[in-house]
Tab-separated table of C-alpha atoms in Angstrom:
chain	number	residue	atom	x	y	z
A	168	UNK	CA	0.210	0.116	0.305
A	169	UNK	CA	1.708	3.431	-1.009
A	170	UNK	CA	1.749	6.136	1.498
A	171	UNK	CA	-0.455	8.303	-0.847
A	172	UNK	CA	-3.261	5.385	-1.036
A	173	UNK	CA	-2.957	5.114	3.059
A	174	UNK	CA	-3.099	9.818	3.027
A	175	UNK	CA	-6.514	9.195	1.325
A	176	UNK	CA	-9.670	10.586	3.163
A	177	UNK	CA	-11.817	8.018	4.659
A	178	UNK	CA	-14.808	9.756	4.206
A	179	UNK	CA	-15.755	9.344	8.344
A	180	UNK	CA	-13.693	12.294	9.866
A	181	UNK	CA	-14.904	11.376	13.512
A	182	UNK	CA	-11.836	11.534	15.776
A	183	UNK	CA	-13.513	9.258	18.795
A	184	UNK	CA	-12.428	6.158	19.578
A	185	UNK	CA	-14.939	3.253	19.835
A	186	UNK	CA	-14.383	0.778	22.798
A	187	UNK	CA	-13.307	-1.762	19.807
A	188	UNK	CA	-10.792	0.391	17.902
A	189	UNK	CA	-9.401	1.312	21.698
A	190	UNK	CA	-9.264	-2.469	22.084
A	191	UNK	CA	-7.465	-2.892	18.793
A	192	UNK	CA	-4.623	0.145	19.432
A	193	UNK	CA	-4.178	-1.319	23.307
A	194	UNK	CA	-3.512	-5.108	21.290
A	195	UNK	CA	-0.904	-2.947	18.561
A	196	UNK	CA	0.863	-1.209	21.209
A	197	UNK	CA	1.525	-4.629	23.813
A	198	UNK	CA	1.926	-6.329	20.374
A	199	UNK	CA	5.132	-4.341	19.132
A	200	UNK	CA	6.412	-3.091	22.330
A	201	UNK	CA	5.218	-5.072	25.147
A	202	UNK	CA	3.499	-2.073	27.128
A	203	UNK	CA	0.049	-2.340	28.398
A	204	UNK	CA	-2.409	0.669	28.557
A	205	UNK	CA	-4.717	0.582	31.063
A	206	UNK	CA	-8.430	0.864	30.400
A	207	UNK	CA	-8.737	4.715	31.332
A	208	UNK	CA	-6.100	5.247	28.993
A	209	UNK	CA	-8.790	5.914	26.496
A	210	UNK	CA	-8.709	9.791	26.369
A	211	UNK	CA	-5.341	9.696	26.199
A	212	UNK	CA	-4.747	7.658	23.489
A	213	UNK	CA	-7.328	10.049	21.134
A	214	UNK	CA	-5.655	13.121	22.495
A	215	UNK	CA	-2.314	11.983	21.633
A	216	UNK	CA	-3.596	10.271	17.940
A	217	UNK	CA	-6.131	13.319	16.998
A	218	UNK	CA	-2.886	15.758	15.285
A	219	UNK	CA	-1.283	12.610	14.111
A	220	UNK	CA	-4.504	11.151	12.081
A	221	UNK	CA	-5.019	15.150	10.944
A	222	UNK	CA	-1.437	15.340	9.512
A	223	UNK	CA	-1.964	12.089	7.635
A	224	UNK	CA	-6.009	13.092	6.240
A	225	UNK	CA	-7.032	10.135	8.072
A	226	UNK	CA	-9.766	8.491	10.325
A	227	UNK	CA	-9.641	6.722	13.673
A	228	UNK	CA	-11.421	4.207	11.510
A	229	UNK	CA	-9.488	3.867	8.782
A	230	UNK	CA	-6.092	3.267	11.279
A	231	UNK	CA	-7.942	0.825	12.757
A	232	UNK	CA	-8.374	-1.534	9.909
A	233	UNK	CA	-4.892	-0.742	8.340
A	234	UNK	CA	-3.907	-2.087	11.804
A	235	UNK	CA	-6.304	-5.120	12.030
A	236	UNK	CA	-5.189	-6.086	8.423
A	237	UNK	CA	-1.422	-5.564	9.415
A	238	UNK	CA	-1.151	-3.146	6.585
A	239	UNK	CA	-0.147	-0.109	7.877
A	240	UNK	CA	3.116	1.454	6.150
A	241	UNK	CA	6.152	0.956	8.554
A	242	UNK	CA	6.832	4.823	8.906
A	243	UNK	CA	3.211	4.909	10.158
A	244	UNK	CA	3.886	2.213	12.554
A	245	UNK	CA	6.551	3.890	13.958
A	246	UNK	CA	4.916	7.261	14.240
A	247	UNK	CA	1.791	5.543	15.796
A	248	UNK	CA	4.110	3.764	18.445
A	249	UNK	CA	6.125	6.939	19.146
A	250	UNK	CA	2.596	9.135	19.479
A	251	UNK	CA	1.781	6.718	22.187
A	252	UNK	CA	4.626	6.079	24.326
A	253	UNK	CA	5.613	8.404	26.982
A	254	UNK	CA	8.516	10.172	26.728
A	255	UNK	CA	8.154	12.406	29.934
A	256	UNK	CA	11.695	12.829	31.678
A	257	UNK	CA	13.506	16.192	33.459
A	258	UNK	CA	17.427	16.330	34.859
A	259	UNK	CA	18.378	14.515	38.089
A	260	UNK	CA	14.971	12.862	38.724
A	261	UNK	CA	15.042	10.905	41.905
A	262	UNK	CA	18.115	13.654	42.942
A	263	UNK	CA	19.051	11.142	45.898
A	264	UNK	CA	20.051	8.420	43.176
A	265	UNK	CA	22.373	11.081	41.232
A	266	UNK	CA	23.915	12.047	44.643
A	267	UNK	CA	24.893	8.469	45.738
A	268	UNK	CA	26.526	8.142	42.439
A	269	UNK	CA	28.397	11.153	42.319
A	270	UNK	CA	29.343	10.758	45.758
A	271	UNK	CA	29.722	7.011	46.506
A	272	UNK	CA	29.955	4.836	43.346
A	273	UNK	CA	31.808	6.407	40.654
A	274	UNK	CA	35.023	6.761	43.479
A	275	UNK	CA	33.915	2.896	44.342
A	276	UNK	CA	34.548	2.350	40.828
A	277	UNK	CA	36.859	4.366	39.886
A	278	UNK	CA	39.428	1.064	39.452
A	279	UNK	CA	37.304	0.379	36.051
A	280	UNK	CA	38.592	1.080	33.141
A	281	UNK	CA	36.050	2.269	31.722
A	282	UNK	CA	33.030	2.461	34.163
A	283	UNK	CA	30.212	1.486	31.358
A	284	UNK	CA	26.779	2.796	32.277
A	285	UNK	CA	23.592	2.416	30.455
A	286	UNK	CA	20.406	4.347	30.821
A	287	UNK	CA	17.547	2.451	29.472
A	288	UNK	CA	14.506	4.001	28.133
A	289	UNK	CA	16.154	7.576	28.075
A	290	UNK	CA	13.884	9.506	26.123
A	291	UNK	CA	15.051	12.901	25.117
A	292	UNK	CA	18.112	12.317	26.873
A	293	UNK	CA	17.849	14.037	30.499
A	294	UNK	CA	18.823	11.343	31.970
A	295	UNK	CA	22.031	10.304	30.549
A	296	UNK	CA	23.554	13.491	30.714
A	297	UNK	CA	22.759	13.848	34.258
A	298	UNK	CA	24.882	10.770	34.684
A	299	UNK	CA	27.336	12.811	32.451
A	300	UNK	CA	27.129	16.034	34.798
A	301	UNK	CA	27.521	13.766	37.572
A	302	UNK	CA	30.987	12.409	36.372
A	303	UNK	CA	32.058	16.043	35.776
A	304	UNK	CA	30.864	16.714	39.122
A	305	UNK	CA	32.857	14.290	40.817
A	306	UNK	CA	35.952	15.160	39.323
A	307	UNK	CA	35.447	18.878	39.827
A	308	UNK	CA	35.308	18.100	43.265
A	309	UNK	CA	37.845	15.462	44.145
A	310	UNK	CA	40.874	16.724	42.393
A	311	UNK	CA	42.883	13.531	41.290
A	312	UNK	CA	39.406	11.533	40.900
A	313	UNK	CA	40.425	9.566	37.998
A	314	UNK	CA	36.898	8.375	36.262
A	315	UNK	CA	35.879	7.247	33.268
A	316	UNK	CA	32.984	6.458	31.597
A	317	UNK	CA	31.414	5.685	28.554
A	318	UNK	CA	27.459	6.277	28.876
A	319	UNK	CA	24.652	4.606	26.429
A	320	UNK	CA	21.593	6.134	26.505
A	321	UNK	CA	18.709	3.868	24.140
A	322	UNK	CA	15.049	4.376	23.777
A	323	UNK	CA	12.479	2.927	21.663
A	324	UNK	CA	11.569	6.289	19.865
A	325	UNK	CA	13.915	7.534	17.270
A	326	UNK	CA	12.450	11.128	17.201
A	327	UNK	CA	13.227	11.295	20.713
A	328	UNK	CA	16.728	10.391	20.406
A	329	UNK	CA	17.416	13.240	17.587
A	330	UNK	CA	16.368	15.376	20.762
A	331	UNK	CA	18.853	13.706	22.361
A	332	UNK	CA	21.875	13.752	20.011
A	333	UNK	CA	21.226	17.628	19.384
A	334	UNK	CA	21.269	18.034	23.128
A	335	UNK	CA	19.414	21.312	22.821
A	336	UNK	CA	16.941	22.281	25.584
A	337	UNK	CA	14.266	24.980	25.974
A	338	UNK	CA	14.072	26.920	29.384
A	339	UNK	CA	11.386	25.397	30.317
A	340	UNK	CA	13.067	21.584	30.040
A	341	UNK	CA	16.314	22.980	31.486
A	342	UNK	CA	14.206	24.074	34.440
A	343	UNK	CA	12.957	21.034	35.498
A	344	UNK	CA	14.970	19.616	37.741
A	345	UNK	CA	18.602	21.705	36.430
A	346	UNK	CA	20.213	24.217	38.954
A	347	UNK	CA	21.149	27.045	38.192
A	348	UNK	CA	24.469	26.931	38.738
A	349	UNK	CA	24.902	23.478	36.627
A	350	UNK	CA	23.250	25.068	33.827
A	351	UNK	CA	25.561	27.901	34.139
A	352	UNK	CA	28.647	25.343	34.539
A	353	UNK	CA	27.840	22.909	31.696
A	354	UNK	CA	25.138	25.038	29.636
A	355	UNK	CA	25.986	27.091	26.765
A	356	UNK	CA	23.307	29.357	24.946
A	357	UNK	CA	21.655	28.604	21.641
A	358	UNK	CA	19.394	30.236	19.767
A	359	UNK	CA	16.460	27.369	20.446
A	360	UNK	CA	17.814	27.603	24.182
A	361	UNK	CA	20.586	25.646	26.498
A	362	UNK	CA	22.966	23.140	24.660
A	363	UNK	CA	24.827	21.068	26.382
A	364	UNK	CA	28.930	21.580	26.492
A	365	UNK	CA	30.772	18.976	24.492
A	366	UNK	CA	32.303	17.850	27.576
A	367	UNK	CA	29.279	15.738	28.606
A	368	UNK	CA	28.173	15.296	25.386
A	369	UNK	CA	31.012	13.273	24.470
A	370	UNK	CA	30.561	10.889	27.308
A	371	UNK	CA	27.285	9.521	25.982
A	372	UNK	CA	26.087	7.826	22.842
A	373	UNK	CA	22.491	7.151	21.542
A	374	UNK	CA	21.258	4.008	20.190
A	375	UNK	CA	17.482	3.022	19.039
A	376	UNK	CA	16.211	0.120	21.141
A	377	UNK	CA	13.116	-1.725	21.943
A	378	UNK	CA	13.233	-3.854	25.372
A	379	UNK	CA	11.287	-6.158	23.884
A	380	UNK	CA	14.593	-7.088	21.879
A	381	UNK	CA	17.775	-8.507	22.361
A	382	UNK	CA	20.445	-6.953	24.818
A	383	UNK	CA	23.268	-9.187	23.904
A	384	UNK	CA	24.926	-6.766	21.515
A	385	UNK	CA	25.246	-4.156	24.433
A	386	UNK	CA	27.983	-5.570	26.111
A	387	UNK	CA	28.435	-5.722	30.095
A	388	UNK	CA	27.427	-2.671	32.189
A	389	UNK	CA	29.092	-1.491	35.534
A	390	UNK	CA	25.491	0.511	36.203
A	391	UNK	CA	22.220	0.042	34.509
A	392	UNK	CA	19.608	2.901	35.213
A	393	UNK	CA	16.195	1.449	34.092
A	394	UNK	CA	13.628	4.029	36.103
A	395	UNK	CA	9.667	4.753	35.241
A	396	UNK	CA	9.523	2.811	32.393
A	397	UNK	CA	8.863	-1.035	33.337
A	398	UNK	CA	5.595	0.515	35.320
A	399	UNK	CA	4.403	0.351	31.620
A	400	UNK	CA	4.939	-3.524	31.195
A	401	UNK	CA	2.789	-6.507	32.475
A	402	UNK	CA	4.494	-8.512	35.334
A	403	UNK	CA	5.506	-11.487	33.168
A	404	UNK	CA	7.259	-8.686	31.206
A	405	UNK	CA	8.814	-6.689	33.633
A	406	UNK	CA	10.330	-9.692	35.298
A	407	UNK	CA	11.780	-10.869	32.123
A	408	UNK	CA	13.302	-7.821	31.274
A	409	UNK	CA	14.300	-7.593	34.892
A	410	UNK	CA	16.288	-10.771	34.426
A	411	UNK	CA	17.862	-9.961	30.819
A	412	UNK	CA	19.146	-6.405	32.796
A	413	UNK	CA	20.687	-8.848	35.429
A	414	UNK	CA	22.759	-10.857	32.751
A	415	UNK	CA	24.176	-7.872	31.310
A	416	UNK	CA	25.564	-6.308	34.696
A	417	UNK	CA	29.105	-7.558	35.654
A	418	UNK	CA	29.325	-9.167	39.271
A	419	UNK	CA	28.590	-6.383	42.273
A	420	UNK	CA	27.180	-4.094	39.403
A	421	UNK	CA	24.373	-1.893	39.895
A	422	UNK	CA	20.993	-1.136	38.761
A	423	UNK	CA	18.692	1.200	39.704
A	424	UNK	CA	14.917	1.623	39.414
A	425	UNK	CA	12.786	4.499	40.335
A	426	UNK	CA	12.203	5.098	43.651
A	427	UNK	CA	9.058	4.127	43.611
A	428	UNK	CA	9.556	0.890	41.792
A	429	UNK	CA	10.893	-2.617	43.253
A	430	UNK	CA	12.013	-6.149	42.275
A	431	UNK	CA	9.306	-9.025	41.914
A	432	UNK	CA	10.198	-11.564	44.360
A	433	UNK	CA	12.336	-14.592	43.216
A	434	UNK	CA	15.224	-12.527	40.939
A	435	UNK	CA	17.988	-14.193	42.761
A	436	UNK	CA	20.709	-12.685	40.958
A	437	UNK	CA	20.245	-9.131	42.501
A	438	UNK	CA	20.156	-8.077	45.943
A	439	UNK	CA	18.731	-4.935	47.387
A	440	UNK	CA	20.860	-2.513	49.045
A	441	UNK	CA	19.365	0.582	50.811
A	442	UNK	CA	22.478	3.223	51.249
A	443	UNK	CA	22.064	7.127	52.434
A	444	UNK	CA	18.437	6.737	51.852
A	445	UNK	CA	18.477	4.974	48.417
A	446	UNK	CA	17.347	1.806	47.111
A	447	UNK	CA	19.428	0.217	45.167
A	448	UNK	CA	20.141	-3.502	43.203
A	449	UNK	CA	23.450	-5.122	43.282
A	450	UNK	CA	24.111	-8.036	40.706
A	451	UNK	CA	25.082	-11.246	42.904
A	452	UNK	CA	28.706	-12.275	41.899
């Protein structure tokens, strides 16, 4: 089916989902991403899709017919997934975790060359760049500390990663979690807001990745941040992903979930630790 054919008007221009159509979208999203849409997300789905549908001169019912026939072109499938997934993020989210990273874990791991850190589901880059700022702050506050890091940020949404790679953020985005001191120290004025300085940007690389896919090609890590994303998965998929994350951690490596998340029982490769008011998990040897 050509893009031109896809963009034809359907004659039915309603922009409200029936319950059947909402269920079809839920099944599509789960099949391709593992994300579970709750029953109360119907209005959210409608609002996120409305602009997307109008930009392609089509309707909910037409999209649903393509989904059911599995004839939605790949580029539109990608846009639909990106419209439905959450890219909510801000600087130094769960600030105590970053304080622990900067003041305790980076010095503890400094003998490793390099320290490899993975920020999973990093959205527009604030999390991996917050980690990069912590590295520079650790070096600044402890002269002589030799910390070498490689930070990988991954996300399902290619459009979010494009923003991350540019590292340009608006006044509003930099105001969310970023102190004036850190903004002044690590950002430069840009026509579209503020751009992160090269010394932080070069610590981070980005790669598109679906958490349902294999992690094997990523290698092993000393630290993994996988925060505020597993809450969108079914319990079964959540456990599977956590088991695969544990496999990628080096012995005595660290896993950070969000402050509101915890491991399901029975994951024997990881042990919980509470230090300095922060709960995290350590890979057993």
